[in-house]
mmCIF file of N, CA and C in Angstrom:
data_model
loop_
_atom_site.group_PDB
_atom_site.id
_atom_site.type_symbol
_atom_site.label_atom_id
_atom_site.label_comp_id
_atom_site.label_asym_id
_atom_site.label_seq_id
_atom_site.Cartn_x
_atom_site.Cartn_y
_atom_site.Cartn_z
ATOM 1 N N UNK A 1 11.971 12.545 -12.996
ATOM 2 C CA UNK A 1 12.140 12.187 -11.605
ATOM 3 C C UNK A 1 11.142 11.091 -11.254
ATOM 4 N N UNK A 2 11.544 10.164 -10.450
ATOM 5 C CA UNK A 2 10.660 9.071 -10.040
ATOM 6 C C UNK A 2 10.474 9.100 -8.525
ATOM 7 N N UNK A 3 9.378 8.459 -8.086
ATOM 8 C CA UNK A 3 9.115 8.379 -6.646
ATOM 9 C C UNK A 3 8.585 7.001 -6.306
ATOM 10 N N UNK A 4 8.793 6.599 -5.063
ATOM 11 C CA UNK A 4 8.341 5.299 -4.565
ATOM 12 C C UNK A 4 7.536 5.549 -3.295
ATOM 13 N N UNK A 5 6.337 4.936 -3.222
ATOM 14 C CA UNK A 5 5.445 5.126 -2.083
ATOM 15 C C UNK A 5 4.875 3.789 -1.652
ATOM 16 N N UNK A 6 4.809 3.554 -0.345
ATOM 17 C CA UNK A 6 4.155 2.354 0.187
ATOM 18 C C UNK A 6 2.651 2.611 0.236
ATOM 19 N N UNK A 7 1.858 1.623 -0.213
ATOM 20 C CA UNK A 7 0.406 1.756 -0.300
ATOM 21 C C UNK A 7 -0.251 0.580 0.410
ATOM 22 N N UNK A 8 -1.306 0.862 1.175
ATOM 23 C CA UNK A 8 -2.161 -0.187 1.736
ATOM 24 C C UNK A 8 -3.437 -0.215 0.909
ATOM 25 N N UNK A 9 -3.760 -1.353 0.341
ATOM 26 C CA UNK A 9 -4.997 -1.471 -0.423
ATOM 27 C C UNK A 9 -6.192 -1.394 0.510
ATOM 28 N N UNK A 10 -7.298 -0.841 0.047
ATOM 29 C CA UNK A 10 -8.479 -0.643 0.887
ATOM 30 C C UNK A 10 -9.300 -1.907 1.078
ATOM 31 N N UNK A 11 -9.183 -2.852 0.165
ATOM 32 C CA UNK A 11 -9.993 -4.070 0.243
ATOM 33 C C UNK A 11 -9.217 -5.177 0.965
ATOM 34 N N UNK A 12 -9.749 -5.675 2.088
ATOM 35 C CA UNK A 12 -9.051 -6.743 2.815
ATOM 36 C C UNK A 12 -9.245 -8.104 2.146
ATOM 37 N N UNK A 13 -8.355 -9.046 2.463
ATOM 38 C CA UNK A 13 -8.522 -10.416 1.975
ATOM 39 C C UNK A 13 -9.505 -11.153 2.893
ATOM 40 N N UNK A 14 -9.677 -12.443 2.706
ATOM 41 C CA UNK A 14 -10.655 -13.218 3.480
ATOM 42 C C UNK A 14 -10.319 -13.275 4.967
ATOM 43 N N UNK A 15 -9.047 -13.112 5.315
ATOM 44 C CA UNK A 15 -8.636 -13.138 6.722
ATOM 45 C C UNK A 15 -8.739 -11.752 7.371
ATOM 46 N N UNK A 16 -9.172 -10.751 6.621
ATOM 47 C CA UNK A 16 -9.308 -9.399 7.158
ATOM 48 C C UNK A 16 -8.009 -8.621 7.188
ATOM 49 N N UNK A 17 -7.024 -9.063 6.411
ATOM 50 C CA UNK A 17 -5.737 -8.383 6.371
ATOM 51 C C UNK A 17 -5.627 -7.588 5.075
ATOM 52 N N UNK A 18 -4.884 -6.492 5.132
ATOM 53 C CA UNK A 18 -4.737 -5.602 3.986
ATOM 54 C C UNK A 18 -3.375 -5.810 3.324
ATOM 55 N N UNK A 19 -3.330 -5.968 1.987
ATOM 56 C CA UNK A 19 -2.054 -6.173 1.303
ATOM 57 C C UNK A 19 -1.252 -4.875 1.200
ATOM 58 N N UNK A 20 0.058 -5.008 1.246
ATOM 59 C CA UNK A 20 0.967 -3.869 1.127
ATOM 60 C C UNK A 20 1.560 -3.877 -0.280
ATOM 61 N N UNK A 21 1.469 -2.730 -0.946
ATOM 62 C CA UNK A 21 1.990 -2.565 -2.294
ATOM 63 C C UNK A 21 3.009 -1.435 -2.297
ATOM 64 N N UNK A 22 3.844 -1.417 -3.310
ATOM 65 C CA UNK A 22 4.740 -0.301 -3.578
ATOM 66 C C UNK A 22 4.270 0.333 -4.888
ATOM 67 N N UNK A 23 4.065 1.657 -4.861
ATOM 68 C CA UNK A 23 3.709 2.378 -6.085
ATOM 69 C C UNK A 23 4.952 3.092 -6.584
ATOM 70 N N UNK A 24 5.332 2.818 -7.827
ATOM 71 C CA UNK A 24 6.488 3.450 -8.453
ATOM 72 C C UNK A 24 5.957 4.377 -9.537
ATOM 73 N N UNK A 25 6.293 5.664 -9.437
ATOM 74 C CA UNK A 25 5.820 6.654 -10.394
ATOM 75 C C UNK A 25 7.024 7.269 -11.094
ATOM 76 N N UNK A 26 6.981 7.235 -12.425
ATOM 77 C CA UNK A 26 8.035 7.846 -13.233
ATOM 78 C C UNK A 26 7.375 8.488 -14.439
ATOM 79 N N UNK A 27 7.666 9.756 -14.655
ATOM 80 C CA UNK A 27 7.099 10.515 -15.768
ATOM 81 C C UNK A 27 5.577 10.406 -15.799
ATOM 82 N N UNK A 28 4.952 10.539 -14.638
ATOM 83 C CA UNK A 28 3.494 10.516 -14.449
ATOM 84 C C UNK A 28 2.836 9.179 -14.777
ATOM 85 N N UNK A 29 3.601 8.127 -14.866
ATOM 86 C CA UNK A 29 3.068 6.780 -15.083
ATOM 87 C C UNK A 29 3.354 5.950 -13.838
ATOM 88 N N UNK A 30 2.303 5.314 -13.307
ATOM 89 C CA UNK A 30 2.432 4.550 -12.067
ATOM 90 C C UNK A 30 2.341 3.057 -12.315
ATOM 91 N N UNK A 31 3.107 2.290 -11.544
ATOM 92 C CA UNK A 31 3.015 0.831 -11.520
ATOM 93 C C UNK A 31 2.936 0.409 -10.067
ATOM 94 N N UNK A 32 2.201 -0.672 -9.828
ATOM 95 C CA UNK A 32 2.043 -1.206 -8.484
ATOM 96 C C UNK A 32 2.717 -2.570 -8.410
ATOM 97 N N UNK A 33 3.451 -2.803 -7.322
ATOM 98 C CA UNK A 33 4.136 -4.067 -7.098
ATOM 99 C C UNK A 33 3.688 -4.601 -5.736
ATOM 100 N N UNK A 34 3.122 -5.806 -5.734
ATOM 101 C CA UNK A 34 2.702 -6.433 -4.475
ATOM 102 C C UNK A 34 3.931 -6.975 -3.757
ATOM 103 N N UNK A 35 4.041 -6.681 -2.471
ATOM 104 C CA UNK A 35 5.184 -7.154 -1.693
ATOM 105 C C UNK A 35 4.976 -8.554 -1.143
ATOM 106 N N UNK A 36 3.731 -9.003 -1.082
ATOM 107 C CA UNK A 36 3.448 -10.318 -0.526
ATOM 108 C C UNK A 36 3.299 -10.298 0.986
ATOM 109 N N UNK A 37 3.238 -9.104 1.570
ATOM 110 C CA UNK A 37 3.043 -8.948 3.008
ATOM 111 C C UNK A 37 1.673 -8.347 3.268
ATOM 112 N N UNK A 38 1.121 -8.648 4.441
ATOM 113 C CA UNK A 38 -0.198 -8.155 4.819
ATOM 114 C C UNK A 38 -0.115 -7.533 6.198
ATOM 115 N N UNK A 39 -1.036 -6.608 6.467
ATOM 116 C CA UNK A 39 -1.093 -5.957 7.767
ATOM 117 C C UNK A 39 -2.498 -6.149 8.327
ATOM 118 N N UNK A 40 -2.601 -6.381 9.620
ATOM 119 C CA UNK A 40 -3.890 -6.646 10.254
ATOM 120 C C UNK A 40 -4.724 -5.391 10.454
ATOM 121 N N UNK A 41 -5.951 -5.584 10.852
ATOM 122 C CA UNK A 41 -6.898 -4.483 11.028
ATOM 123 C C UNK A 41 -6.440 -3.521 12.120
ATOM 124 N N UNK A 42 -5.981 -4.021 13.244
ATOM 125 C CA UNK A 42 -5.594 -3.148 14.353
ATOM 126 C C UNK A 42 -4.375 -2.291 14.003
ATOM 127 N N UNK A 43 -3.522 -2.771 13.125
ATOM 128 C CA UNK A 43 -2.329 -2.021 12.740
ATOM 129 C C UNK A 43 -2.628 -0.963 11.688
ATOM 130 N N UNK A 44 -3.768 -1.062 11.019
ATOM 131 C CA UNK A 44 -4.088 -0.163 9.912
ATOM 132 C C UNK A 44 -4.562 1.205 10.390
ATOM 133 N N UNK A 45 -4.908 1.361 11.635
ATOM 134 C CA UNK A 45 -5.449 2.619 12.138
ATOM 135 C C UNK A 45 -4.326 3.623 12.376
ATOM 136 N N UNK A 46 -3.736 4.086 11.288
ATOM 137 C CA UNK A 46 -2.639 5.043 11.349
ATOM 138 C C UNK A 46 -3.108 6.315 10.659
ATOM 139 N N UNK A 47 -2.925 7.461 11.314
ATOM 140 C CA UNK A 47 -3.346 8.729 10.731
ATOM 141 C C UNK A 47 -2.276 9.242 9.790
ATOM 142 N N UNK A 48 -2.719 9.920 8.721
ATOM 143 C CA UNK A 48 -1.787 10.543 7.796
ATOM 144 C C UNK A 48 -1.167 11.771 8.467
ATOM 145 N N UNK A 49 0.108 12.042 8.185
ATOM 146 C CA UNK A 49 0.721 13.229 8.779
ATOM 147 C C UNK A 49 0.095 14.501 8.213
ATOM 148 N N UNK A 50 0.003 15.516 9.040
ATOM 149 C CA UNK A 50 -0.480 16.821 8.592
ATOM 150 C C UNK A 50 -1.866 17.008 8.796
#
């Protein structure tokens, strides 16, 4: 079984924006794919559910 998860990297770029990645996991092996999109600091303050 495989899963796909959106990930925000913790390290910002020079403009203070965080890159968005997709993590693909299959048979306990993960790969990361950069989407080429960034999110600003004010948008990053999102709480995890639960």
